[in-house]
Short mmCIF file of C-alpha atoms and ligand atoms in Angstrom, two decimals:
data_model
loop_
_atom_site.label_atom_id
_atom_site.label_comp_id
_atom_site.label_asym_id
_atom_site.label_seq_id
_atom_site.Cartn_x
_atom_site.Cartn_y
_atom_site.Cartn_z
CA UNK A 1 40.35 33.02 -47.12
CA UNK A 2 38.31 35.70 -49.61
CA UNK A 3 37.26 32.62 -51.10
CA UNK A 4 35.79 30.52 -48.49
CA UNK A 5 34.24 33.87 -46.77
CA UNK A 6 32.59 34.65 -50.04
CA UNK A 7 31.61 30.83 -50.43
CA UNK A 8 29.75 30.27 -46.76
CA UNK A 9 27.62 33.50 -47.65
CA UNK A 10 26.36 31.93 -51.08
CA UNK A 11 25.52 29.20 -48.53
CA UNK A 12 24.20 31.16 -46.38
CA UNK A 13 21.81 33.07 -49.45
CA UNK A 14 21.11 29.91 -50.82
CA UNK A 15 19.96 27.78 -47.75
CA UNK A 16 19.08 30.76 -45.54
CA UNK A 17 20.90 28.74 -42.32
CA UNK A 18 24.51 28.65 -41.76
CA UNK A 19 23.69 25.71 -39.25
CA UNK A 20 22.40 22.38 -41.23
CA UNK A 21 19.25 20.84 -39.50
CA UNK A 22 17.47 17.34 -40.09
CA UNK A 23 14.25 18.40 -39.87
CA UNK A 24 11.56 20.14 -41.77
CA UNK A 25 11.05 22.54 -38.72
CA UNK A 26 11.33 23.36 -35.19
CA UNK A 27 7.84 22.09 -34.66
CA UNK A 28 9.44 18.79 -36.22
CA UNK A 29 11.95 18.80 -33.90
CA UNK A 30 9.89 18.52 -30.76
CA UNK A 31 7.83 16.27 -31.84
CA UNK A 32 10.45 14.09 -32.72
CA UNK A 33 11.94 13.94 -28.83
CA UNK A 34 8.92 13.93 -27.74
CA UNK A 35 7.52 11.03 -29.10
CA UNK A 36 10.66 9.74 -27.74
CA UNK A 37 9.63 10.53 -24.96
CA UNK A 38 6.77 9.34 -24.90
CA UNK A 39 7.69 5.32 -26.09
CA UNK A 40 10.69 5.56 -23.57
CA UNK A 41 7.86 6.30 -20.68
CA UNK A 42 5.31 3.60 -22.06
CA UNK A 43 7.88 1.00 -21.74
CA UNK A 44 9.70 2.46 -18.49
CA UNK A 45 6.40 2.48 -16.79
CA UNK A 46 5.19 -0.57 -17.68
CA UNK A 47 8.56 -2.01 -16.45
CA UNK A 48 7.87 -0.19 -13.14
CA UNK A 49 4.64 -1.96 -12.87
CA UNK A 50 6.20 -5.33 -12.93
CA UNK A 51 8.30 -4.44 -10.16
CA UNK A 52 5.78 -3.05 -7.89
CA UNK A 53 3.66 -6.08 -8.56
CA UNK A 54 0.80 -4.11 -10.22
CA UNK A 55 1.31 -6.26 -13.08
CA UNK A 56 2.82 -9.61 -13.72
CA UNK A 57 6.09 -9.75 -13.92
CA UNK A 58 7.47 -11.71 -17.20
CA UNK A 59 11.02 -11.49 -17.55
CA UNK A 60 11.05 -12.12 -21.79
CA UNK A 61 8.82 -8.80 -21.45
CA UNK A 62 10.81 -6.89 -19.55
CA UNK A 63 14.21 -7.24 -20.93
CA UNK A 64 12.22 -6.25 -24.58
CA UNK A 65 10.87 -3.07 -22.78
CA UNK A 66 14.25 -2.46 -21.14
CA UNK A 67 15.99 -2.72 -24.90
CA UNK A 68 13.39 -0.14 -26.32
CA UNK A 69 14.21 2.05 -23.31
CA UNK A 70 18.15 1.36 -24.08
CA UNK A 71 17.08 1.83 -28.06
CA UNK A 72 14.92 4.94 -27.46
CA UNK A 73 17.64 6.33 -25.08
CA UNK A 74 19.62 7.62 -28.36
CA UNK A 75 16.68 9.21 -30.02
CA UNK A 76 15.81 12.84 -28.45
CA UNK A 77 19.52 14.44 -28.23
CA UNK A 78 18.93 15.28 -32.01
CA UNK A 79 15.48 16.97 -31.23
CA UNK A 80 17.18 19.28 -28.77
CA UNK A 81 19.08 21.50 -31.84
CA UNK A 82 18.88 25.50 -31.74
CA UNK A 83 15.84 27.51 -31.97
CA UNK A 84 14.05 24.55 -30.96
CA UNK A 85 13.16 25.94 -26.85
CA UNK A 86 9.72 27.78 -28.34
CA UNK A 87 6.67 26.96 -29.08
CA UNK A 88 4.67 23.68 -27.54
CA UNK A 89 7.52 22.15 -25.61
CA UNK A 90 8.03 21.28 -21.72
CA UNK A 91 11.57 21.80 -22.35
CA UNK A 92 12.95 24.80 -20.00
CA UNK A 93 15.44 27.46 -21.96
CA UNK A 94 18.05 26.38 -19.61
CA UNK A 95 18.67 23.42 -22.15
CA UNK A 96 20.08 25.19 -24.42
CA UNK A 97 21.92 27.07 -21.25
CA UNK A 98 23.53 24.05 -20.25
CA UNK A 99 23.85 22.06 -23.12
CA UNK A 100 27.11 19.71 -21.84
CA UNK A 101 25.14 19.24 -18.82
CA UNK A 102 22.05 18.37 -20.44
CA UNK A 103 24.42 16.40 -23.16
CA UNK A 104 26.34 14.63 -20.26
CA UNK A 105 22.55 13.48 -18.36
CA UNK A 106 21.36 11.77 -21.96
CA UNK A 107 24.83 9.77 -22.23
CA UNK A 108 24.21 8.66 -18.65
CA UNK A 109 21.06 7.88 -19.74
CA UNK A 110 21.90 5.94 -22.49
CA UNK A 111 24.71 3.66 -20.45
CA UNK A 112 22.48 3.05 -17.46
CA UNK A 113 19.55 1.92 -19.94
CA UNK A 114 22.28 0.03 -21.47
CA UNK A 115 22.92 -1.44 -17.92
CA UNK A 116 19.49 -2.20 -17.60
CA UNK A 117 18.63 -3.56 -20.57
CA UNK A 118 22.18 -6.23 -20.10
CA UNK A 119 21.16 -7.03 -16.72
CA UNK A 120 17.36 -7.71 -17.80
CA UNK A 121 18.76 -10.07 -20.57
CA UNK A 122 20.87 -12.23 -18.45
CA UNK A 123 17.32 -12.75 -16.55
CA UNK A 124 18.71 -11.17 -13.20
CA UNK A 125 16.90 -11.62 -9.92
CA UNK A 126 14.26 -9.27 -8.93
CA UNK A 127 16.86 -7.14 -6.54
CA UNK A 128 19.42 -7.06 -9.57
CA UNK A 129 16.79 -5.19 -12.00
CA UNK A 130 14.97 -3.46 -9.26
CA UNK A 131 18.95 -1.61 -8.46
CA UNK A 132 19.39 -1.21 -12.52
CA UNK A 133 15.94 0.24 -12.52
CA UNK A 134 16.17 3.02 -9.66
CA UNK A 135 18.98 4.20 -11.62
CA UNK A 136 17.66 4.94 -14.95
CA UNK A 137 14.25 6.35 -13.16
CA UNK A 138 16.67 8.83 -10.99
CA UNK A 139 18.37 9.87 -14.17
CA UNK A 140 14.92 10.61 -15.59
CA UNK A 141 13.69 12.51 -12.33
CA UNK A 142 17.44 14.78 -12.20
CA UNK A 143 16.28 15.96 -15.49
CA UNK A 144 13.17 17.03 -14.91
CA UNK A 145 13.69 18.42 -11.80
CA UNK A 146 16.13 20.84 -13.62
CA UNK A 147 15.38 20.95 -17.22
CA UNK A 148 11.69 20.37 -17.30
CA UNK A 149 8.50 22.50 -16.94
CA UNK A 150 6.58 21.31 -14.06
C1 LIG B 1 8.51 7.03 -15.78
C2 LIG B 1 8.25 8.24 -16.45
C3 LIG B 1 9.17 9.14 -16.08
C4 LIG B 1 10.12 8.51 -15.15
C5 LIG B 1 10.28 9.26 -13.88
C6 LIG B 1 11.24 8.53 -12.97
O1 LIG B 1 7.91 5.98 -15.90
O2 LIG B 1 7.26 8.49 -17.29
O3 LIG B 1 9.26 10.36 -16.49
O4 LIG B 1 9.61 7.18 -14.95
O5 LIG B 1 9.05 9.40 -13.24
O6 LIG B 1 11.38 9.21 -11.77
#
């Protein structure tokens, strides 16, 4: 007991953080989700486009975008760690409030992209993806609405 108490505060003098992080700093952090992000809205939108007609709708192109989306889905949890809700970030403190909630919303992200990107694949009819669409974009929109700066 002595032992490992007197070992985690070597760590802790040594590494100056009890918890381990993957990045070189906070700063790192949010720039890693939000680049995230960023790709995931590039590709979302131009998805939405094809739907509403504003661009052409190719269905090799749009089950690629809807795998980055389903790809990209996995990426931002990990930029979300402590001490990461200050500094140039959209991201509300509730986050880190909620963080099963906000942990539970990025898993339903991740299967309905999933759903998305299985239903784009099998070349599904306009109404198919249209339904498989709506429900990513709503899982995007609940988190805003609660988590994100407006
Ligand atoms: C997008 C984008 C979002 C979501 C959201 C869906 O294309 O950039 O943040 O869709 O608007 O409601």
């Amino acid at each position: 007991m002595f032992k490992k108490a007197s070992a985690a505060l070597i760590g802790l003098a040594v590494c100056g953080a009890v918890v381990a992080s993957e990045f070189r700093s906070p700063e790192a952090a949010i720039e890693y989700r939000q680049k995230a992000f960023s790709l995931m809205a590039h590709n979302f939108g131009n998805m939405g486009d094809m739907l509403k007609g504003k661009k052409a709708f190719n269905a090799d192109e749009f089950a690629q975008r809807a795998a980055n989306v389903a790809a990209l889905a996995h990426i931002p949890a990990e930029g979300f760690e402590d001490g990461t809700d200050k500094g140039d970030t959209e991201a509300l403190p509730k986050v880190w409030d909620n963080m099963d909630d906000f942990n539970k919303r990025l898993l339903d992200l991740q299967n309905d992209s999933a759903k998305l990107a299985e239903v784009a694949a099998a070349k599904a009819d306009k109404k198919a993806l249209g339904q498989a669409f709506k429900q990513v974009a709503m899982n995007c929109k609940g988190c805003h609405d609660t988590y994100k700066k407006d």
